[in-house]
């Protein structure tokens, strides 16, 4: 797993003892580039929603509004925000940014996934 430096919680959340989410250096570099043109209080959000061919799908977005159940992770100097329910499904996962012949994309190495679709955007637990 990538070097996870800090975990902080939203205003009403108690600290989460086991939850961790890491970034590879390539993911941190890409997120930094994505945030460069955004407003100062922007951050990268990771969420898990129902859907996709395997039951759950990852969602990545740039956001400016924090929720009470958000957890903040800093890895390689980049902040990632994940809501508590999504974290249960990606606990101890690592986000990577891949560039290959198929294109450029974020890929999640998720130890909780028992199956995933061929494109890697959907998974089941």
CSV table of C-alpha atoms in Angstrom, one decimal:
chain,number,residue,atom,x,y,z
A,1,UNK,CA,0.0,0.0,0.0
A,2,UNK,CA,1.1,3.5,-0.6
A,3,UNK,CA,2.4,5.7,2.2
A,4,UNK,CA,-0.7,6.9,4.0
A,5,UNK,CA,0.4,9.9,6.1
A,6,UNK,CA,-2.7,11.2,7.8
A,7,UNK,CA,-6.4,10.4,8.5
A,8,UNK,CA,-8.8,13.0,9.7
A,9,UNK,CA,-12.6,12.9,10.1
A,10,UNK,CA,-15.6,15.1,9.5
A,11,UNK,CA,-17.0,17.3,12.3
A,12,UNK,CA,-19.3,14.7,13.9
A,13,UNK,CA,-17.4,11.5,13.2
A,14,UNK,CA,-15.3,9.7,15.8
A,15,UNK,CA,-11.8,8.7,14.6
A,16,UNK,CA,-11.9,5.5,12.5
A,17,UNK,CA,-9.2,3.1,13.8
A,18,UNK,CA,-8.8,0.7,10.9
A,19,UNK,CA,-9.8,2.6,7.8
A,20,UNK,CA,-7.0,3.4,5.4
A,21,UNK,CA,-6.9,4.4,1.7
A,22,UNK,CA,-3.7,5.0,-0.2
A,23,UNK,CA,-2.5,6.5,-3.4
A,24,UNK,CA,0.3,5.5,-5.7
A,25,UNK,CA,2.8,8.2,-6.7
A,26,UNK,CA,1.3,8.2,-10.2
A,27,UNK,CA,-2.3,8.7,-8.8
A,28,UNK,CA,-1.1,11.5,-6.5
A,29,UNK,CA,0.7,13.2,-9.5
A,30,UNK,CA,-2.5,13.0,-11.6
A,31,UNK,CA,-4.8,14.2,-8.9
A,32,UNK,CA,-2.5,17.2,-8.2
A,33,UNK,CA,-2.6,18.1,-12.0
A,34,UNK,CA,-6.4,17.7,-12.0
A,35,UNK,CA,-6.8,20.0,-8.9
A,36,UNK,CA,-4.4,22.7,-10.3
A,37,UNK,CA,-7.1,24.4,-12.3
A,38,UNK,CA,-9.8,24.2,-9.6
A,39,UNK,CA,-10.8,26.6,-6.8
A,40,UNK,CA,-8.6,26.5,-3.7
A,41,UNK,CA,-10.9,24.4,-1.4
A,42,UNK,CA,-11.3,21.7,-4.0
A,43,UNK,CA,-10.5,18.1,-3.1
A,44,UNK,CA,-10.6,14.7,-4.8
A,45,UNK,CA,-13.5,12.5,-3.7
A,46,UNK,CA,-13.7,8.7,-4.0
A,47,UNK,CA,-17.2,7.1,-3.6
A,48,UNK,CA,-18.7,3.7,-4.1
A,49,UNK,CA,-22.2,3.5,-5.5
A,50,UNK,CA,-24.5,0.6,-6.3
A,51,UNK,CA,-24.4,-0.4,-10.0
A,52,UNK,CA,-22.1,-1.7,-12.7
A,53,UNK,CA,-22.0,-5.3,-13.9
A,54,UNK,CA,-20.6,-6.6,-10.6
A,55,UNK,CA,-22.8,-4.8,-8.0
A,56,UNK,CA,-20.7,-1.7,-7.0
A,57,UNK,CA,-18.9,0.9,-9.0
A,58,UNK,CA,-16.2,3.4,-8.1
A,59,UNK,CA,-16.9,7.1,-8.6
A,60,UNK,CA,-14.1,9.8,-8.7
A,61,UNK,CA,-14.9,13.5,-8.6
A,62,UNK,CA,-13.6,16.9,-7.8
A,63,UNK,CA,-15.7,18.3,-4.9
A,64,UNK,CA,-15.8,21.4,-2.7
A,65,UNK,CA,-18.4,20.4,-0.1
A,66,UNK,CA,-17.7,18.2,2.8
A,67,UNK,CA,-20.2,16.0,4.6
A,68,UNK,CA,-20.3,15.1,8.3
A,69,UNK,CA,-19.4,11.4,7.5
A,70,UNK,CA,-16.4,12.2,5.3
A,71,UNK,CA,-13.0,10.9,6.2
A,72,UNK,CA,-9.9,12.7,4.8
A,73,UNK,CA,-6.8,10.8,3.9
A,74,UNK,CA,-3.5,12.4,2.9
A,75,UNK,CA,-1.1,10.3,0.8
A,76,UNK,CA,2.0,11.7,-1.0
A,77,UNK,CA,0.8,15.2,0.0
A,78,UNK,CA,-2.6,14.8,-1.7
A,79,UNK,CA,-5.9,14.8,0.1
A,80,UNK,CA,-8.6,12.2,-0.7
A,81,UNK,CA,-12.0,12.4,0.8
A,82,UNK,CA,-14.2,9.3,1.2
A,83,UNK,CA,-17.6,8.9,3.0
A,84,UNK,CA,-17.8,6.4,5.8
A,85,UNK,CA,-20.1,3.9,3.9
A,86,UNK,CA,-17.8,3.9,0.9
A,87,UNK,CA,-14.8,3.4,3.0
A,88,UNK,CA,-16.2,0.1,4.4
A,89,UNK,CA,-16.0,-1.2,0.8
A,90,UNK,CA,-12.5,0.2,-0.1
A,91,UNK,CA,-10.8,-0.1,3.3
A,92,UNK,CA,-7.1,-0.7,2.8
A,93,UNK,CA,-7.3,-0.2,-0.9
A,94,UNK,CA,-4.9,1.8,-3.1
A,95,UNK,CA,-5.7,4.1,-6.0
A,96,UNK,CA,-3.3,3.9,-8.9
A,97,UNK,CA,-3.2,5.9,-12.2
A,98,UNK,CA,-2.4,3.7,-15.1
A,99,UNK,CA,-1.2,4.7,-18.6
A,100,UNK,CA,-1.0,1.9,-21.1
A,101,UNK,CA,-2.0,1.1,-24.7
A,102,UNK,CA,-5.7,1.0,-23.6
A,103,UNK,CA,-5.5,4.6,-22.4
A,104,UNK,CA,-5.1,6.4,-19.1
A,105,UNK,CA,-7.4,5.6,-16.1
A,106,UNK,CA,-7.6,5.3,-12.3
A,107,UNK,CA,-7.5,1.7,-11.1
A,108,UNK,CA,-8.3,0.6,-7.5
A,109,UNK,CA,-6.4,-2.3,-6.0
A,110,UNK,CA,-9.1,-3.3,-3.5
A,111,UNK,CA,-8.4,-6.2,-1.2
A,112,UNK,CA,-12.2,-6.4,-0.3
A,113,UNK,CA,-13.4,-7.1,-3.8
A,114,UNK,CA,-14.2,-10.8,-4.4
A,115,UNK,CA,-14.9,-10.2,-8.1
A,116,UNK,CA,-14.6,-7.4,-10.6
A,117,UNK,CA,-15.7,-6.7,-14.2
A,118,UNK,CA,-13.2,-6.8,-17.1
A,119,UNK,CA,-12.9,-3.0,-17.2
A,120,UNK,CA,-12.1,-2.7,-13.5
A,121,UNK,CA,-14.7,-0.1,-12.7
A,122,UNK,CA,-17.2,-2.4,-11.0
A,123,UNK,CA,-16.7,-5.0,-8.2
A,124,UNK,CA,-18.5,-7.2,-5.7
A,125,UNK,CA,-17.7,-8.0,-2.1
